[in-house]
Short mmCIF file of N, CA and C in Angstrom, two decimals:
data_model
loop_
_atom_site.label_atom_id
_atom_site.label_comp_id
_atom_site.label_asym_id
_atom_site.label_seq_id
_atom_site.Cartn_x
_atom_site.Cartn_y
_atom_site.Cartn_z
N MET A 1 -57.87 2.59 17.01
CA MET A 1 -56.81 3.45 17.49
C MET A 1 -55.99 3.91 16.30
N ALA A 2 -55.86 5.21 16.20
CA ALA A 2 -55.04 5.75 15.12
C ALA A 2 -53.59 5.81 15.59
N HIS A 3 -52.76 5.06 14.91
CA HIS A 3 -51.33 5.18 15.23
C HIS A 3 -50.51 4.98 13.95
N LYS A 4 -49.26 5.41 14.05
CA LYS A 4 -48.38 5.36 12.89
C LYS A 4 -47.79 3.96 12.75
N LYS A 5 -47.76 3.47 11.52
CA LYS A 5 -47.15 2.18 11.27
C LYS A 5 -45.64 2.29 11.53
N ALA A 6 -45.03 1.20 11.94
CA ALA A 6 -43.59 1.22 12.25
C ALA A 6 -42.79 1.62 11.01
N GLY A 7 -41.88 2.59 11.19
CA GLY A 7 -41.04 3.03 10.08
C GLY A 7 -39.93 2.02 9.81
N GLY A 8 -39.62 1.83 8.55
CA GLY A 8 -38.56 0.88 8.18
C GLY A 8 -37.20 1.42 8.61
N SER A 9 -36.32 0.52 9.04
CA SER A 9 -34.99 0.96 9.45
C SER A 9 -34.11 1.16 8.21
N SER A 10 -33.15 2.00 8.36
CA SER A 10 -32.22 2.29 7.25
C SER A 10 -31.41 1.05 6.91
N ARG A 11 -31.22 0.82 5.62
CA ARG A 11 -30.44 -0.35 5.22
C ARG A 11 -29.00 0.03 4.85
N ASN A 12 -28.60 1.25 5.16
CA ASN A 12 -27.23 1.67 4.88
C ASN A 12 -26.39 1.60 6.15
N GLY A 13 -25.19 2.14 6.10
CA GLY A 13 -24.40 2.28 7.32
C GLY A 13 -23.46 1.13 7.61
N ARG A 14 -23.14 0.32 6.60
CA ARG A 14 -22.20 -0.77 6.84
C ARG A 14 -20.90 -0.58 6.06
N GLU A 15 -20.62 0.63 5.64
CA GLU A 15 -19.41 0.92 4.86
C GLU A 15 -18.17 0.72 5.74
N SER A 16 -17.21 -0.06 5.25
CA SER A 16 -15.99 -0.29 6.03
C SER A 16 -15.07 0.92 5.89
N GLU A 17 -14.21 1.08 6.88
CA GLU A 17 -13.28 2.21 6.88
C GLU A 17 -12.27 2.06 5.75
N SER A 18 -11.93 3.16 5.10
CA SER A 18 -10.94 3.10 4.03
C SER A 18 -9.58 2.75 4.62
N LYS A 19 -8.77 2.01 3.89
CA LYS A 19 -7.51 1.49 4.42
C LYS A 19 -6.30 2.35 4.05
N ARG A 20 -6.50 3.39 3.27
CA ARG A 20 -5.42 4.33 2.88
C ARG A 20 -4.25 3.58 2.23
N LEU A 21 -4.58 2.72 1.27
CA LEU A 21 -3.56 1.98 0.55
C LEU A 21 -2.98 2.82 -0.57
N GLY A 22 -1.87 2.38 -1.12
CA GLY A 22 -1.30 3.05 -2.28
C GLY A 22 0.15 3.44 -2.08
N VAL A 23 0.69 4.08 -3.12
CA VAL A 23 2.08 4.52 -3.11
C VAL A 23 2.18 5.79 -2.28
N LYS A 24 3.09 5.80 -1.32
CA LYS A 24 3.28 6.96 -0.45
C LYS A 24 4.49 7.79 -0.88
N VAL A 25 5.49 7.14 -1.50
CA VAL A 25 6.70 7.84 -1.94
C VAL A 25 6.97 7.42 -3.38
N PHE A 26 7.20 8.38 -4.26
CA PHE A 26 7.40 8.09 -5.68
C PHE A 26 8.89 8.07 -6.02
N GLY A 27 9.22 7.57 -7.20
CA GLY A 27 10.59 7.44 -7.65
C GLY A 27 11.33 8.77 -7.65
N GLY A 28 12.57 8.76 -7.20
CA GLY A 28 13.37 9.97 -7.16
C GLY A 28 13.25 10.75 -5.87
N GLN A 29 12.28 10.41 -5.04
CA GLN A 29 12.13 11.11 -3.76
C GLN A 29 13.04 10.47 -2.71
N THR A 30 13.51 11.28 -1.78
CA THR A 30 14.37 10.76 -0.72
C THR A 30 13.53 10.25 0.45
N VAL A 31 14.01 9.19 1.07
CA VAL A 31 13.33 8.60 2.22
C VAL A 31 14.34 8.38 3.35
N SER A 32 13.82 8.36 4.56
CA SER A 32 14.65 8.01 5.70
C SER A 32 14.34 6.57 6.09
N ALA A 33 15.23 5.94 6.79
CA ALA A 33 15.06 4.54 7.17
C ALA A 33 13.78 4.37 7.99
N GLY A 34 13.00 3.36 7.65
CA GLY A 34 11.77 3.07 8.37
C GLY A 34 10.53 3.70 7.78
N SER A 35 10.69 4.61 6.82
CA SER A 35 9.51 5.28 6.27
C SER A 35 8.81 4.37 5.26
N ILE A 36 7.50 4.44 5.25
CA ILE A 36 6.68 3.58 4.39
C ILE A 36 6.72 4.10 2.96
N ILE A 37 6.94 3.18 2.03
CA ILE A 37 6.97 3.54 0.60
C ILE A 37 5.65 3.18 -0.05
N VAL A 38 5.15 1.96 0.19
CA VAL A 38 3.88 1.52 -0.41
C VAL A 38 3.09 0.72 0.62
N ARG A 39 1.79 1.00 0.70
CA ARG A 39 0.89 0.15 1.47
C ARG A 39 0.01 -0.56 0.46
N GLN A 40 -0.05 -1.90 0.54
CA GLN A 40 -0.69 -2.68 -0.51
C GLN A 40 -1.33 -3.94 0.04
N ARG A 41 -2.21 -4.52 -0.74
CA ARG A 41 -2.78 -5.83 -0.45
C ARG A 41 -2.12 -6.81 -1.41
N GLY A 42 -1.36 -7.76 -0.87
CA GLY A 42 -0.61 -8.66 -1.74
C GLY A 42 0.64 -7.95 -2.24
N THR A 43 1.43 -8.64 -3.06
CA THR A 43 2.68 -8.05 -3.53
C THR A 43 2.52 -7.48 -4.93
N ARG A 44 1.83 -6.36 -5.04
CA ARG A 44 1.76 -5.64 -6.32
C ARG A 44 3.15 -5.12 -6.67
N PHE A 45 3.86 -4.66 -5.63
CA PHE A 45 5.25 -4.24 -5.76
C PHE A 45 6.08 -5.19 -4.90
N HIS A 46 7.29 -5.50 -5.36
CA HIS A 46 8.18 -6.38 -4.61
C HIS A 46 9.33 -5.57 -4.04
N ASN A 47 9.89 -6.06 -2.93
CA ASN A 47 10.98 -5.33 -2.29
C ASN A 47 12.32 -5.65 -2.95
N GLY A 48 13.05 -4.60 -3.26
CA GLY A 48 14.39 -4.73 -3.83
C GLY A 48 15.44 -4.45 -2.78
N VAL A 49 16.53 -3.80 -3.20
CA VAL A 49 17.66 -3.51 -2.31
C VAL A 49 17.26 -2.46 -1.28
N ASN A 50 17.61 -2.69 -0.03
CA ASN A 50 17.36 -1.77 1.09
C ASN A 50 15.89 -1.47 1.33
N VAL A 51 15.01 -2.42 0.95
CA VAL A 51 13.57 -2.27 1.19
C VAL A 51 13.08 -3.52 1.90
N GLY A 52 12.33 -3.31 2.99
CA GLY A 52 11.77 -4.42 3.75
C GLY A 52 10.30 -4.60 3.43
N CYS A 53 9.78 -5.79 3.78
CA CYS A 53 8.37 -6.10 3.52
C CYS A 53 7.72 -6.55 4.82
N GLY A 54 6.67 -5.83 5.24
CA GLY A 54 5.97 -6.16 6.47
C GLY A 54 5.00 -7.31 6.28
N LYS A 55 4.41 -7.78 7.36
CA LYS A 55 3.51 -8.93 7.27
C LYS A 55 2.24 -8.63 6.50
N ASP A 56 1.89 -7.34 6.37
CA ASP A 56 0.73 -6.96 5.54
C ASP A 56 1.19 -6.48 4.17
N HIS A 57 2.42 -6.85 3.77
CA HIS A 57 3.03 -6.52 2.47
C HIS A 57 3.34 -5.04 2.30
N THR A 58 3.39 -4.30 3.40
CA THR A 58 3.81 -2.91 3.33
C THR A 58 5.31 -2.86 3.05
N LEU A 59 5.71 -2.06 2.08
CA LEU A 59 7.13 -1.91 1.77
C LEU A 59 7.66 -0.66 2.47
N PHE A 60 8.83 -0.79 3.09
CA PHE A 60 9.41 0.32 3.85
C PHE A 60 10.91 0.37 3.64
N ALA A 61 11.49 1.54 3.80
CA ALA A 61 12.92 1.74 3.58
C ALA A 61 13.72 1.19 4.76
N LEU A 62 14.80 0.49 4.46
CA LEU A 62 15.70 -0.02 5.50
C LEU A 62 16.86 0.93 5.73
N LYS A 63 17.16 1.78 4.74
CA LYS A 63 18.24 2.75 4.86
C LYS A 63 17.78 4.09 4.27
N ASP A 64 18.47 5.15 4.64
CA ASP A 64 18.20 6.46 4.03
C ASP A 64 18.66 6.42 2.57
N GLY A 65 17.93 7.11 1.69
CA GLY A 65 18.35 7.16 0.30
C GLY A 65 17.25 7.63 -0.62
N VAL A 66 17.42 7.31 -1.92
CA VAL A 66 16.49 7.74 -2.97
C VAL A 66 15.73 6.52 -3.49
N VAL A 67 14.43 6.66 -3.64
CA VAL A 67 13.59 5.55 -4.10
C VAL A 67 13.74 5.36 -5.61
N LYS A 68 13.86 4.09 -6.01
CA LYS A 68 13.96 3.76 -7.43
C LYS A 68 13.00 2.63 -7.75
N TYR A 69 12.14 2.84 -8.77
CA TYR A 69 11.21 1.81 -9.23
C TYR A 69 11.80 1.16 -10.47
N GLN A 70 11.67 -0.16 -10.59
CA GLN A 70 12.15 -0.83 -11.79
C GLN A 70 11.31 -2.08 -12.07
N ILE A 71 11.24 -2.45 -13.35
CA ILE A 71 10.56 -3.67 -13.76
C ILE A 71 11.64 -4.63 -14.23
N ARG A 72 11.66 -5.82 -13.62
CA ARG A 72 12.69 -6.78 -14.01
C ARG A 72 12.21 -8.19 -13.76
N GLY A 73 13.00 -9.14 -14.27
CA GLY A 73 12.68 -10.55 -14.10
C GLY A 73 11.81 -11.07 -15.23
N PRO A 74 11.72 -12.38 -15.34
CA PRO A 74 10.94 -12.98 -16.43
C PRO A 74 9.44 -12.70 -16.35
N LYS A 75 8.97 -12.37 -15.15
CA LYS A 75 7.53 -12.10 -14.99
C LYS A 75 7.21 -10.61 -15.00
N ASN A 76 8.21 -9.77 -15.36
CA ASN A 76 8.02 -8.31 -15.41
C ASN A 76 7.45 -7.76 -14.11
N ARG A 77 8.04 -8.18 -13.00
CA ARG A 77 7.57 -7.70 -11.70
C ARG A 77 8.12 -6.31 -11.41
N ARG A 78 7.34 -5.55 -10.63
CA ARG A 78 7.76 -4.20 -10.25
C ARG A 78 8.50 -4.26 -8.91
N TYR A 79 9.73 -3.81 -8.93
CA TYR A 79 10.57 -3.82 -7.73
C TYR A 79 10.84 -2.39 -7.28
N ILE A 80 10.94 -2.20 -5.99
CA ILE A 80 11.27 -0.90 -5.42
C ILE A 80 12.55 -1.06 -4.61
N SER A 81 13.53 -0.19 -4.91
CA SER A 81 14.79 -0.21 -4.20
C SER A 81 15.05 1.17 -3.62
N VAL A 82 15.94 1.22 -2.63
CA VAL A 82 16.40 2.50 -2.09
C VAL A 82 17.90 2.56 -2.29
N GLU A 83 18.33 3.53 -3.09
CA GLU A 83 19.75 3.70 -3.36
C GLU A 83 20.29 4.82 -2.48
N SER A 84 21.50 4.63 -1.96
CA SER A 84 22.07 5.64 -1.08
C SER A 84 22.29 6.94 -1.83
N ALA A 85 21.90 8.04 -1.21
CA ALA A 85 21.93 9.34 -1.87
C ALA A 85 23.34 9.88 -2.04
#
């Protein structure tokens, strides 16, 4: 009997969905309370004044104002603050 041998199945197709991480608002830009500033894995950026940190380490503004990035502390950590405009 002439028949076609079984074709091999594709070994691709397991790519996970992108998580859209990264900085959403840059220094000097104005934000409203509750808006997301950075989505991150772990604390690449730390929360400063008027910035909250979610359970997935997302940083968000607690008050309306202007975003300010700074490096401080003995470990040269990057902090994000929101200063009132």
